[in-house]
């Protein structure tokens, strides 16, 4: 039985790798010479040693922006440029993208599928943009803003359209900041209950005259449970991180209890949060929870749980 | 003279309810009122948890015929209105309207003219500076929360122009994300990002009905909202006055809030969707 399970897992991983690789190859095949020429011009301007030429680069970037209405296509072409032959192309592409100053939602929508790309230059370029954008990570300062709001918007839009969220993007969010990732998904993944309420409101409105039948705001039990759990767990992590050992030991049992509860949740992203916290912090690990999550139906959850066990 | 009242009402001599108006034992008639120079101020509060209407009547002691009567009803809806950048929700020129002239060229605080019209026709309207949406006292947010949870208000609208449209967008999102409250009708009039200068064209997560009216003649402008964001059951009504037939195609950012057709549509939609005052 064990051998059989291992075989299935290995097969599934291979399929994922193949799909990812082909999508990168597919991207690189979509090079548009006209836009690439413009990107090359911006790059040439950036590569001039005279700092004044940065103004030239800005002007060329502005011209590129004006020349093509499809901003997603521009971002895609910059990503293709990043994977080019020169060693500096990922960083040059990053500079070009920053000069273009496009709305973050366009960049996120275009680049999120490539956060775990096999092509190292493409992955480096995409990763740098996201890390610079959200300003999060293990070195985040309480004095600096961290932006996961744009990610929550992206997740909400994908889920509202019944579209999958790229695995690489999910892994990036939870590895970088599991608590913020949980809150972002908690905010974004509400399509079902929202549609029910909107349709109830529409029915009420259509029966004009039935004043007073509008549903009162609900407490949103599941959502607030997750909200509270994240706070309790983050609080315990904060004690640990700042070496308040006594307070950490006091907070740990309740935090572990919350993790155990969350591991039973229906939403895969809640279980991923549990796996990621246990992967990061040994003190929070619970063998039976990790064992269960390592066989989770969601590949990202099981991957994270397995790495915690290993 | 005395007042009589229905049980839904409570009477006070001051706005902060420190001094109730003393009642006879029956509880519906006051003791004789302490007039000074033929004047007395009485504050009336609706204290019932159900929506209805109730009267306060003025009598001479011993005379069963009412001298005067005032009819009160509880508000069942609320309109929050945000003006544009630097627009003042106060009646700055003392003409009895919060919609005032901004310059000598006929440019007005059009969104506040709409708010004043709704107020004058009996709606519960609270007008705010757009900066109030994230000010520390948090009044617009708290007013909606209190209306929905403590005054049993059934529907609410949030309307705004320019950066006030951005404020309306932000408040609609916050009410949903922090308090699970769906805004019944949002109006984003040539909405500009709150605290920014570019178009606010983001669907505000969840709203039952969103009316977005914008023009594309000026640098400052609203913009096209992605229809794919609108969930089943919700409605997005969008008008580009620069290109849509039937509208004044020359409207600029500073003119769009003063346009009579734009204002009429907003007023019509508020009346259609809020149902009851």
Coordinates of C-alpha atoms in Angstrom, one line a residue:
Chain A
X1 CA 0.0 0.0 0.0
X2 CA 2.8 2.4 0.9
X3 CA 4.6 1.7 -2.3
X4 CA 1.4 2.3 -4.3
X5 CA 0.9 5.7 -2.6
X6 CA 4.5 6.7 -3.3
X7 CA 4.1 5.8 -7.0
X8 CA 0.9 7.9 -7.3
X9 CA 2.6 10.9 -5.6
X10 CA 5.7 10.7 -7.8
X11 CA 3.5 10.5 -10.9
X12 CA 1.5 13.5 -9.9
X13 CA 4.6 15.5 -9.3
X14 CA 6.0 14.7 -12.7
X15 CA 2.8 15.8 -14.4
X16 CA 3.0 19.1 -12.5
X17 CA 6.6 19.7 -13.6
X18 CA 5.8 18.9 -17.2
X19 CA 2.9 21.2 -17.2
X20 CA 4.9 24.0 -15.7
X21 CA 7.8 23.6 -18.1
X22 CA 5.6 23.6 -21.1
X23 CA 3.8 26.8 -19.9
X24 CA 7.2 28.6 -19.7
X25 CA 8.2 27.3 -23.2
X26 CA 4.8 28.4 -24.4
X27 CA 5.4 31.9 -23.0
X28 CA 8.9 32.2 -24.6
X29 CA 7.4 31.2 -27.9
X30 CA 5.1 34.3 -27.8
X31 CA 7.7 36.9 -28.3
X32 CA 6.4 39.9 -30.1
X33 CA 9.2 41.6 -32.1
X34 CA 7.6 45.1 -32.1
X35 CA 7.3 45.2 -28.3
X36 CA 10.7 43.5 -27.9
X37 CA 12.3 46.2 -30.0
X38 CA 10.8 48.9 -27.7
X39 CA 12.0 47.0 -24.6
X40 CA 15.4 46.8 -26.1
X41 CA 15.4 50.6 -26.6
X42 CA 14.5 51.2 -22.9
X43 CA 17.2 48.7 -22.0
X44 CA 19.8 50.5 -24.2
X45 CA 18.9 53.8 -22.6
X46 CA 19.2 52.3 -19.1
X47 CA 22.6 50.9 -19.9
X48 CA 24.1 54.3 -20.7
X49 CA 26.4 55.3 -17.9
X50 CA 25.3 58.9 -17.8
X51 CA 22.6 59.1 -15.1
X52 CA 20.8 61.8 -17.2
X53 CA 20.0 59.0 -19.7
X54 CA 17.6 57.6 -17.2
X55 CA 15.3 60.4 -18.2
X56 CA 15.7 59.2 -21.7
X57 CA 14.8 55.7 -20.5
X58 CA 11.7 57.1 -18.8
X59 CA 10.7 58.8 -22.0
X60 CA 11.2 55.6 -24.1
X61 CA 9.3 53.6 -21.5
X62 CA 6.5 56.1 -21.7
X63 CA 6.4 55.8 -25.4
X64 CA 6.3 52.0 -25.2
X65 CA 3.4 52.4 -22.7
X66 CA 1.5 54.6 -25.1
X67 CA 2.2 52.5 -28.2
X68 CA 0.5 49.4 -27.0
X69 CA -3.0 49.4 -25.4
X70 CA -2.7 45.8 -24.1
X71 CA -0.8 46.3 -20.8
X72 CA -0.9 42.6 -20.0
X73 CA 0.9 41.9 -23.3
X74 CA 3.6 44.5 -22.4
X75 CA 4.3 42.8 -19.1
X76 CA 4.3 39.4 -20.8
X77 CA 6.9 40.7 -23.3
X78 CA 9.0 42.1 -20.5
X79 CA 9.0 38.7 -18.8
X80 CA 10.1 37.1 -22.1
X81 CA 12.9 39.7 -22.3
X82 CA 13.9 38.7 -18.7
X83 CA 14.6 35.2 -19.9
X84 CA 16.9 36.4 -22.7
X85 CA 20.6 35.4 -23.2
X86 CA 22.3 38.2 -21.3
X87 CA 23.1 37.6 -17.7
X88 CA 21.7 41.0 -16.7
X89 CA 18.4 40.6 -18.4
X90 CA 16.3 39.7 -15.4
X91 CA 17.5 42.9 -13.6
X92 CA 17.2 45.0 -16.7
X93 CA 13.6 43.7 -17.2
X94 CA 12.9 44.6 -13.6
X95 CA 14.1 48.1 -14.2
X96 CA 12.0 48.4 -17.4
X97 CA 8.9 47.2 -15.6
X98 CA 9.4 49.7 -12.8
X99 CA 9.8 52.5 -15.4
X100 CA 6.6 51.5 -17.0
X101 CA 4.8 52.0 -13.7
X102 CA 1.8 49.9 -14.6
X103 CA -1.0 49.2 -12.1
X104 CA 0.0 46.3 -9.8
X105 CA -3.1 44.2 -10.7
X106 CA -1.9 44.0 -14.3
X107 CA 1.5 42.8 -13.3
X108 CA 0.2 40.3 -10.7
X109 CA -2.3 38.9 -13.2
X110 CA 0.4 38.4 -15.8
X111 CA 3.3 37.2 -13.7
X112 CA 1.7 35.1 -10.9
X113 CA 1.8 31.9 -13.0
X114 CA 5.6 32.2 -13.3
X115 CA 6.6 32.5 -9.7
X116 CA 7.7 28.9 -9.7
X117 CA 8.9 28.8 -13.3
X118 CA 11.8 26.4 -14.1
X119 CA 13.5 29.1 -16.1
X120 CA 15.8 30.6 -13.5
X121 CA 16.0 34.0 -15.1
X122 CA 12.2 34.3 -15.5
X123 CA 11.7 33.1 -12.0
X124 CA 14.2 35.5 -10.6
X125 CA 12.7 38.5 -12.4
X126 CA 9.1 37.6 -11.3
X127 CA 10.2 36.8 -7.7
X128 CA 12.0 40.1 -7.5
X129 CA 9.0 42.1 -8.6
X130 CA 6.7 40.4 -6.2
X131 CA 9.1 40.7 -3.2
X132 CA 9.6 44.4 -4.0
X133 CA 5.9 44.9 -4.4
X134 CA 4.7 43.4 -1.1
X135 CA 7.6 44.4 1.0
X136 CA 7.0 41.4 3.3
X137 CA 9.1 38.4 4.2
X138 CA 10.9 37.3 7.4
X139 CA 12.7 40.6 7.7
X140 CA 9.6 42.7 7.6
X141 CA 9.5 45.7 9.9
X142 CA 6.5 46.7 12.0
X143 CA 7.3 50.3 10.8
X144 CA 7.0 49.5 7.1
X145 CA 3.8 48.7 5.3
X146 CA 3.4 45.2 3.9
X147 CA 1.0 44.9 1.0
X148 CA -1.0 41.7 0.6
X149 CA -4.2 43.6 -0.4
X150 CA -3.4 43.4 -4.1
X151 CA -2.9 39.7 -3.7
X152 CA -6.3 39.4 -2.0
X153 CA -7.9 41.2 -4.9
X154 CA -6.2 38.9 -7.4
X155 CA -7.4 35.8 -5.5
X156 CA -10.9 37.1 -5.2
X157 CA -11.1 37.8 -8.9
X158 CA -9.8 34.4 -9.8
X159 CA -12.2 32.6 -7.4
X160 CA -15.2 34.7 -8.5
X161 CA -14.5 33.6 -12.0
X162 CA -14.0 30.0 -11.0
X163 CA -10.4 30.1 -12.1
X164 CA -7.6 28.2 -10.5
X165 CA -5.0 30.1 -8.6
X166 CA -1.4 29.3 -9.8
X167 CA 0.3 26.9 -7.3
X168 CA 3.5 28.9 -7.4
X169 CA 1.7 32.0 -6.4
X170 CA 0.0 30.2 -3.5
X171 CA 3.3 28.8 -2.3
X172 CA 4.9 32.2 -2.5
X173 CA 2.2 33.8 -0.4
X174 CA 2.2 31.2 2.3
X175 CA 5.9 30.8 2.5
X176 CA 6.5 34.5 2.7
X177 CA 3.9 35.3 5.2
X178 CA 1.5 32.5 6.2
X179 CA -0.7 34.7 8.4
X180 CA -1.2 37.4 5.8
X181 CA -1.8 34.7 3.2
X182 CA -4.5 33.2 5.4
X183 CA -6.2 36.6 5.9
X184 CA -6.0 37.4 2.2
X185 CA -7.7 34.1 1.3
X186 CA -10.2 34.5 4.1
X187 CA -11.2 37.9 2.7
X188 CA -11.2 36.7 -0.9
X189 CA -12.9 33.3 -0.8
X190 CA -16.5 34.2 0.0
X191 CA -18.2 33.8 -3.4
X192 CA -20.8 31.2 -2.3
X193 CA -22.3 33.0 0.7
X194 CA -22.1 36.4 -1.1
X195 CA -24.0 35.3 -4.1
X196 CA -26.7 33.7 -1.9
X197 CA -27.1 37.0 0.0
X198 CA -27.1 39.1 -3.2
X199 CA -29.8 37.0 -4.7
X200 CA -31.9 37.1 -1.6
X201 CA -31.6 40.9 -1.7
X202 CA -32.7 40.9 -5.3
X203 CA -35.7 38.7 -4.5
X204 CA -36.7 41.1 -1.7
X205 CA -36.4 44.1 -4.0
X206 CA -38.5 42.5 -6.7
X207 CA -41.2 41.9 -4.2
X208 CA -41.5 45.6 -3.5
X209 CA -43.7 46.3 -0.6
X210 CA -42.3 43.5 1.5
X211 CA -40.4 46.1 3.6
X212 CA -38.5 44.8 6.5
X213 CA -37.6 41.4 5.0
X214 CA -34.1 42.3 4.1
X215 CA -31.7 39.9 5.9
X216 CA -29.7 41.6 8.7
X217 CA -26.0 41.3 8.5
X218 CA -24.7 37.9 9.6
X219 CA -21.8 37.4 11.9
X220 CA -19.8 35.4 9.4
X221 CA -18.9 32.7 11.9
X222 CA -16.4 30.8 9.8
X223 CA -14.6 33.9 8.7
X224 CA -14.3 35.4 12.2
X225 CA -13.2 32.1 13.6
X226 CA -10.3 32.1 11.2
X227 CA -9.6 35.8 12.0
X228 CA -9.4 35.0 15.7
X229 CA -7.2 31.9 15.2
X230 CA -4.7 33.8 13.0
X231 CA -4.4 36.5 15.7
X232 CA -3.8 33.9 18.5
X233 CA -1.2 32.0 16.4
X234 CA 0.5 35.2 15.2
X235 CA 0.6 36.4 18.8
X236 CA 2.3 33.3 20.0
X237 CA 4.8 33.6 17.1
X238 CA 5.5 37.2 18.1
X239 CA 6.3 36.1 21.6
X240 CA 8.7 33.5 20.3
X241 CA 10.3 35.8 17.7
X242 CA 11.0 38.4 20.4
X243 CA 12.2 35.9 23.0
X244 CA 9.4 36.4 25.5
X245 CA 9.8 32.8 26.5
X246 CA 7.4 32.7 29.4
X247 CA 4.6 34.4 27.5
X248 CA 5.3 32.1 24.5
X249 CA 4.8 29.0 26.7
X250 CA 1.6 30.4 28.0
X251 CA 0.3 31.2 24.5
X252 CA 1.5 28.0 22.8
X253 CA -1.2 25.5 23.9
X254 CA -4.1 27.7 22.7
X255 CA -2.3 28.4 19.5
X256 CA -1.8 24.7 18.9
X257 CA -5.4 24.0 19.6
X258 CA -6.4 26.6 17.0
X259 CA -4.0 25.0 14.5
X260 CA -5.6 21.6 15.2
X261 CA -9.1 23.1 14.6
X262 CA -8.0 24.9 11.4
X263 CA -6.5 21.7 10.0
X264 CA -10.1 20.3 9.9
X265 CA -11.4 23.2 7.7
X266 CA -12.9 22.5 4.4
X267 CA -11.0 25.3 2.6
X268 CA -7.6 24.0 1.3
X269 CA -5.9 27.3 1.9
X270 CA -6.7 27.1 5.7
X271 CA -5.0 23.7 5.8
X272 CA -2.1 25.1 3.9
X273 CA -1.7 27.8 6.5
X274 CA -1.5 25.1 9.2
X275 CA 1.1 23.1 7.3
X276 CA 3.2 26.2 6.6
X277 CA 3.1 27.3 10.3
X278 CA 4.2 23.8 11.4
X279 CA 6.8 23.7 8.7
X280 CA 8.3 26.9 9.9
X281 CA 8.0 26.5 13.7
X282 CA 8.9 23.2 15.3
X283 CA 7.1 24.1 18.5
X284 CA 3.8 24.2 16.8
X285 CA 4.0 20.8 15.2
X286 CA 1.5 18.1 16.0
X287 CA 2.4 14.7 14.5
X288 CA -1.1 13.5 13.9
X289 CA -2.1 16.8 12.2
X290 CA 1.0 16.8 9.9
X291 CA 0.5 13.1 9.1
X292 CA -3.0 13.8 8.0
X293 CA -2.1 16.9 6.0
X294 CA 0.7 15.1 4.3
X295 CA -2.0 13.0 2.6
X296 CA -4.1 16.0 1.8
X297 CA -6.0 16.1 -1.5
X298 CA -4.5 19.4 -2.3
X299 CA -0.9 19.0 -3.7
X300 CA 0.4 22.2 -2.2
X301 CA -0.9 21.4 1.3
X302 CA 0.6 17.8 1.2
X303 CA 3.9 19.1 -0.1
X304 CA 4.2 21.7 2.7
X305 CA 3.2 19.1 5.4
X306 CA 5.7 16.6 4.0
X307 CA 8.5 19.1 4.2
X308 CA 7.6 19.7 7.8
X309 CA 7.8 16.0 8.6
X310 CA 11.1 15.7 6.8
Chain B
X1 CA -49.5 73.3 28.0
X2 CA -48.6 69.6 27.8
X3 CA -47.5 67.1 25.1
X4 CA -48.9 63.7 24.5
X5 CA -46.9 61.0 22.7
X6 CA -47.1 57.4 21.5
X7 CA -45.1 54.8 23.3
X8 CA -42.5 54.6 20.5
X9 CA -41.3 58.0 21.5
X10 CA -39.3 59.4 24.4
X11 CA -39.0 63.1 25.1
X12 CA -36.0 65.0 26.5
X13 CA -35.1 68.6 27.3
X14 CA -31.6 68.2 25.9
X15 CA -30.0 66.5 22.9
X16 CA -27.9 64.2 24.9
X17 CA -30.9 62.8 26.8
X18 CA -29.7 63.9 30.2
X19 CA -33.1 65.3 31.3
X20 CA -36.2 63.4 30.4
X21 CA -39.5 65.4 30.1
X22 CA -41.5 64.4 33.2
X23 CA -44.6 62.4 32.5
X24 CA -47.9 61.8 34.3
X25 CA -48.4 58.4 35.8
X26 CA -50.1 57.2 32.6
X27 CA -46.9 57.7 30.8
X28 CA -48.1 59.2 27.6
X29 CA -48.8 62.8 28.7
X30 CA -46.1 65.2 30.0
X31 CA -46.5 67.4 33.1
X32 CA -47.1 71.1 32.2
X33 CA -44.1 72.3 30.1
X34 CA -41.8 75.0 31.6
X35 CA -42.2 77.7 28.9
X36 CA -39.8 80.6 29.1
X37 CA -40.7 83.6 26.9
X38 CA -43.3 81.3 25.3
X39 CA -40.5 78.9 24.2
X40 CA -39.5 75.4 25.3
X41 CA -37.2 73.0 23.4
X42 CA -38.1 69.3 23.4
X43 CA -36.0 66.6 21.8
X44 CA -37.7 63.4 20.5
X45 CA -36.2 60.0 20.3
X46 CA -37.6 57.0 18.5
X47 CA -37.1 54.1 21.0
X48 CA -39.0 51.3 19.5
X49 CA -37.3 48.4 17.7
X50 CA -40.0 48.3 15.0
X51 CA -40.4 50.8 12.2
X52 CA -43.6 52.9 12.2
X53 CA -44.8 56.4 12.7
X54 CA -46.0 58.2 15.8
X55 CA -47.3 61.6 16.8
X56 CA -46.5 64.2 19.4
X57 CA -49.5 66.5 20.2
X58 CA -49.6 69.8 22.0
X59 CA -52.6 70.5 24.3
X60 CA -53.8 73.2 26.6
X61 CA -54.2 71.7 30.0
X62 CA -57.9 70.6 30.3
X63 CA -58.7 71.2 26.7
X64 CA -59.1 67.9 24.7
X65 CA -58.4 69.6 21.3
X66 CA -54.8 69.5 20.0
X67 CA -53.3 72.8 19.2
X68 CA -50.6 71.3 17.0
X69 CA -49.2 67.9 16.1
X70 CA -46.0 66.6 14.7
X71 CA -45.7 63.2 13.1
X72 CA -42.4 61.3 13.4
X73 CA -41.3 58.2 11.6
X74 CA -38.2 56.1 12.1
X75 CA -35.7 56.1 9.2
X76 CA -35.5 52.8 7.4
X77 CA -32.7 53.9 5.1
X78 CA -29.5 55.9 5.2
X79 CA -27.6 57.8 2.6
X80 CA -23.9 58.6 3.1
X81 CA -22.5 61.3 0.7
X82 CA -18.9 62.3 0.1
X83 CA -18.0 65.4 -1.9
X84 CA -14.9 65.9 -4.0
X85 CA -11.5 67.1 -2.8
X86 CA -11.8 70.3 -0.7
X87 CA -15.6 70.4 -1.0
X88 CA -17.2 71.4 2.2
X89 CA -20.3 69.5 3.4
X90 CA -21.4 72.5 5.5
X91 CA -23.7 75.2 4.3
X92 CA -20.9 77.7 3.8
X93 CA -22.9 80.6 2.4
X94 CA -25.9 80.3 4.7
X95 CA -28.5 79.7 2.0
X96 CA -29.9 76.7 3.7
X97 CA -28.2 74.2 1.3
X98 CA -25.0 72.3 1.7
X99 CA -24.5 72.4 -2.0
X100 CA -22.7 75.7 -2.6
X101 CA -20.9 77.5 -5.5
X102 CA -17.2 76.8 -5.7
X103 CA -16.2 79.6 -8.1
X104 CA -17.7 82.4 -10.0
X105 CA -18.0 80.3 -13.2
X106 CA -21.1 78.4 -12.0
X107 CA -19.2 75.4 -10.8
X108 CA -21.0 73.9 -7.7
X109 CA -20.6 71.2 -5.2
X110 CA -23.0 69.1 -7.3
X111 CA -22.9 66.0 -5.2
X112 CA -23.9 68.0 -2.1
X113 CA -26.8 69.5 -4.2
X114 CA -28.0 65.9 -4.7
X115 CA -27.5 65.2 -1.0
X116 CA -29.5 68.3 -0.1
X117 CA -32.3 67.4 -2.5
X118 CA -32.6 63.9 -1.0
X119 CA -32.6 65.5 2.5
X120 CA -35.2 68.0 1.5
X121 CA -37.4 65.2 0.2
X122 CA -37.3 63.4 3.5
X123 CA -34.4 61.0 3.3
X124 CA -31.8 60.5 6.1
X125 CA -28.7 61.9 4.5
X126 CA -25.3 62.4 6.2
X127 CA -22.8 64.4 4.1
X128 CA -19.1 64.2 4.6
X129 CA -15.8 65.6 3.5
X130 CA -14.0 62.9 1.5
X131 CA -11.2 63.0 4.1
X132 CA -13.6 61.8 6.8
X133 CA -13.6 58.3 5.3
X134 CA -10.4 57.4 7.1
X135 CA -10.2 60.1 9.8
X136 CA -9.5 58.9 13.3
X137 CA -13.0 59.4 14.5
X138 CA -14.3 57.1 11.8
X139 CA -17.8 58.7 11.7
X140 CA -19.1 57.6 8.2
X141 CA -18.2 53.9 9.0
X142 CA -19.7 54.0 12.5
X143 CA -22.8 55.7 11.3
X144 CA -23.5 52.9 8.8
X145 CA -22.7 50.3 11.5
X146 CA -25.0 51.9 14.0
X147 CA -27.8 52.4 11.5
X148 CA -27.7 48.8 10.4
X149 CA -27.2 47.2 13.8
X150 CA -28.9 49.6 16.3
X151 CA -31.4 51.6 14.3
X152 CA -32.5 48.6 12.3
X153 CA -32.1 50.5 9.1
X154 CA -32.9 48.1 6.2
X155 CA -31.0 49.7 3.3
X156 CA -28.2 52.2 2.9
X157 CA -26.5 54.0 0.0
X158 CA -23.0 55.4 -0.2
X159 CA -22.5 58.0 -2.9
X160 CA -19.5 60.1 -3.8
X161 CA -17.9 62.3 -6.4
X162 CA -14.2 62.5 -7.5
X163 CA -12.1 61.5 -4.5
X164 CA -15.3 61.2 -2.7
X165 CA -16.2 58.5 -5.2
X166 CA -13.0 56.8 -4.1
X167 CA -14.0 57.2 -0.5
X168 CA -17.4 55.6 -1.3
X169 CA -15.6 52.7 -2.9
X170 CA -13.3 52.3 0.1
X171 CA -16.2 52.4 2.6
X172 CA -18.3 49.9 0.7
X173 CA -15.3 47.5 0.7
X174 CA -14.6 48.0 4.4
X175 CA -18.2 47.5 5.4
X176 CA -18.2 44.2 3.7
X177 CA -14.7 43.0 4.6
X178 CA -14.8 44.1 8.3
X179 CA -18.5 43.8 9.1
X180 CA -20.2 41.6 6.5
X181 CA -22.5 44.4 5.5
X182 CA -23.5 44.6 1.8
X183 CA -24.1 48.2 0.6
X184 CA -27.5 48.3 -1.2
X185 CA -26.5 51.1 -3.6
X186 CA -23.2 52.7 -4.3
X187 CA -22.7 55.7 -6.6
X188 CA -19.3 56.5 -7.9
X189 CA -19.5 59.7 -9.8
X190 CA -16.3 60.3 -11.9
X191 CA -14.6 58.5 -9.1
X192 CA -10.9 59.2 -8.4
X193 CA -8.8 57.0 -6.2
X194 CA -9.1 58.3 -2.6
X195 CA -5.8 60.0 -1.7
X196 CA -4.8 59.6 -5.3
X197 CA -5.3 61.3 -8.7
X198 CA -6.1 58.5 -11.0
X199 CA -9.4 56.8 -11.9
X200 CA -11.0 54.6 -9.2
X201 CA -12.3 51.9 -11.5
X202 CA -12.1 48.9 -9.1
X203 CA -15.3 47.0 -8.4
X204 CA -15.7 47.4 -4.6
X205 CA -15.6 43.7 -3.8
X206 CA -19.3 43.4 -3.0
X207 CA -22.3 45.8 -3.6
X208 CA -25.9 45.0 -4.5
X209 CA -26.1 47.9 -7.1
X210 CA -23.3 50.1 -8.2
X211 CA -23.9 53.1 -10.4
X212 CA -20.7 54.5 -12.0
X213 CA -20.9 57.6 -14.1
X214 CA -17.7 59.0 -15.6
X215 CA -16.3 61.1 -18.4
X216 CA -13.1 60.9 -20.4
X217 CA -12.6 64.5 -21.4
X218 CA -10.4 65.5 -18.4
X219 CA -7.2 64.0 -16.9
X220 CA -9.1 63.7 -13.6
X221 CA -11.8 61.1 -14.4
X222 CA -13.5 57.9 -13.3
X223 CA -13.2 54.8 -15.4
X224 CA -14.6 51.6 -16.8
X225 CA -15.1 48.9 -14.1
X226 CA -14.4 45.3 -15.0
X227 CA -17.9 43.7 -15.5
X228 CA -16.5 40.2 -14.8
X229 CA -16.1 41.2 -11.2
X230 CA -19.8 41.6 -10.6
X231 CA -21.2 38.6 -8.8
X232 CA -24.5 37.0 -9.8
X233 CA -27.3 38.9 -8.1
X234 CA -25.4 42.2 -8.1
X235 CA -25.7 44.9 -10.8
X236 CA -23.2 47.4 -12.3
X237 CA -24.7 50.3 -14.2
X238 CA -22.0 52.2 -16.0
X239 CA -22.3 55.4 -18.0
X240 CA -19.5 57.1 -20.0
X241 CA -21.0 60.6 -20.6
X242 CA -18.3 61.3 -23.2
X243 CA -19.3 58.5 -25.5
X244 CA -22.7 57.0 -24.4
X245 CA -25.7 58.3 -26.5
X246 CA -28.1 60.7 -24.8
X247 CA -25.5 62.4 -22.5
X248 CA -23.7 65.7 -22.8
X249 CA -20.5 64.5 -24.4
X250 CA -18.6 67.7 -23.4
X251 CA -18.8 67.3 -19.7
X252 CA -15.5 67.7 -17.8
X253 CA -14.6 66.4 -14.4
X254 CA -15.6 69.7 -12.7
X255 CA -18.9 69.8 -14.6
X256 CA -20.2 66.3 -14.4
X257 CA -21.4 66.6 -10.8
X258 CA -23.4 69.7 -11.7
X259 CA -25.1 68.2 -14.7
X260 CA -28.9 68.0 -14.3
X261 CA -29.2 64.7 -16.1
X262 CA -26.5 63.0 -14.1
X263 CA -28.0 64.3 -10.9
X264 CA -31.5 63.2 -11.9
X265 CA -30.3 59.6 -12.7
X266 CA -28.6 59.4 -9.3
X267 CA -31.7 60.6 -7.5
X268 CA -33.9 58.3 -9.5
X269 CA -31.8 55.2 -8.6
X270 CA -31.7 56.1 -4.9
X271 CA -35.5 56.4 -4.9
X272 CA -35.9 53.1 -6.8
X273 CA -33.5 51.1 -4.7
X274 CA -33.8 52.4 -1.1
X275 CA -37.6 52.1 -1.2
X276 CA -38.4 53.6 2.1
X277 CA -37.2 56.8 3.8

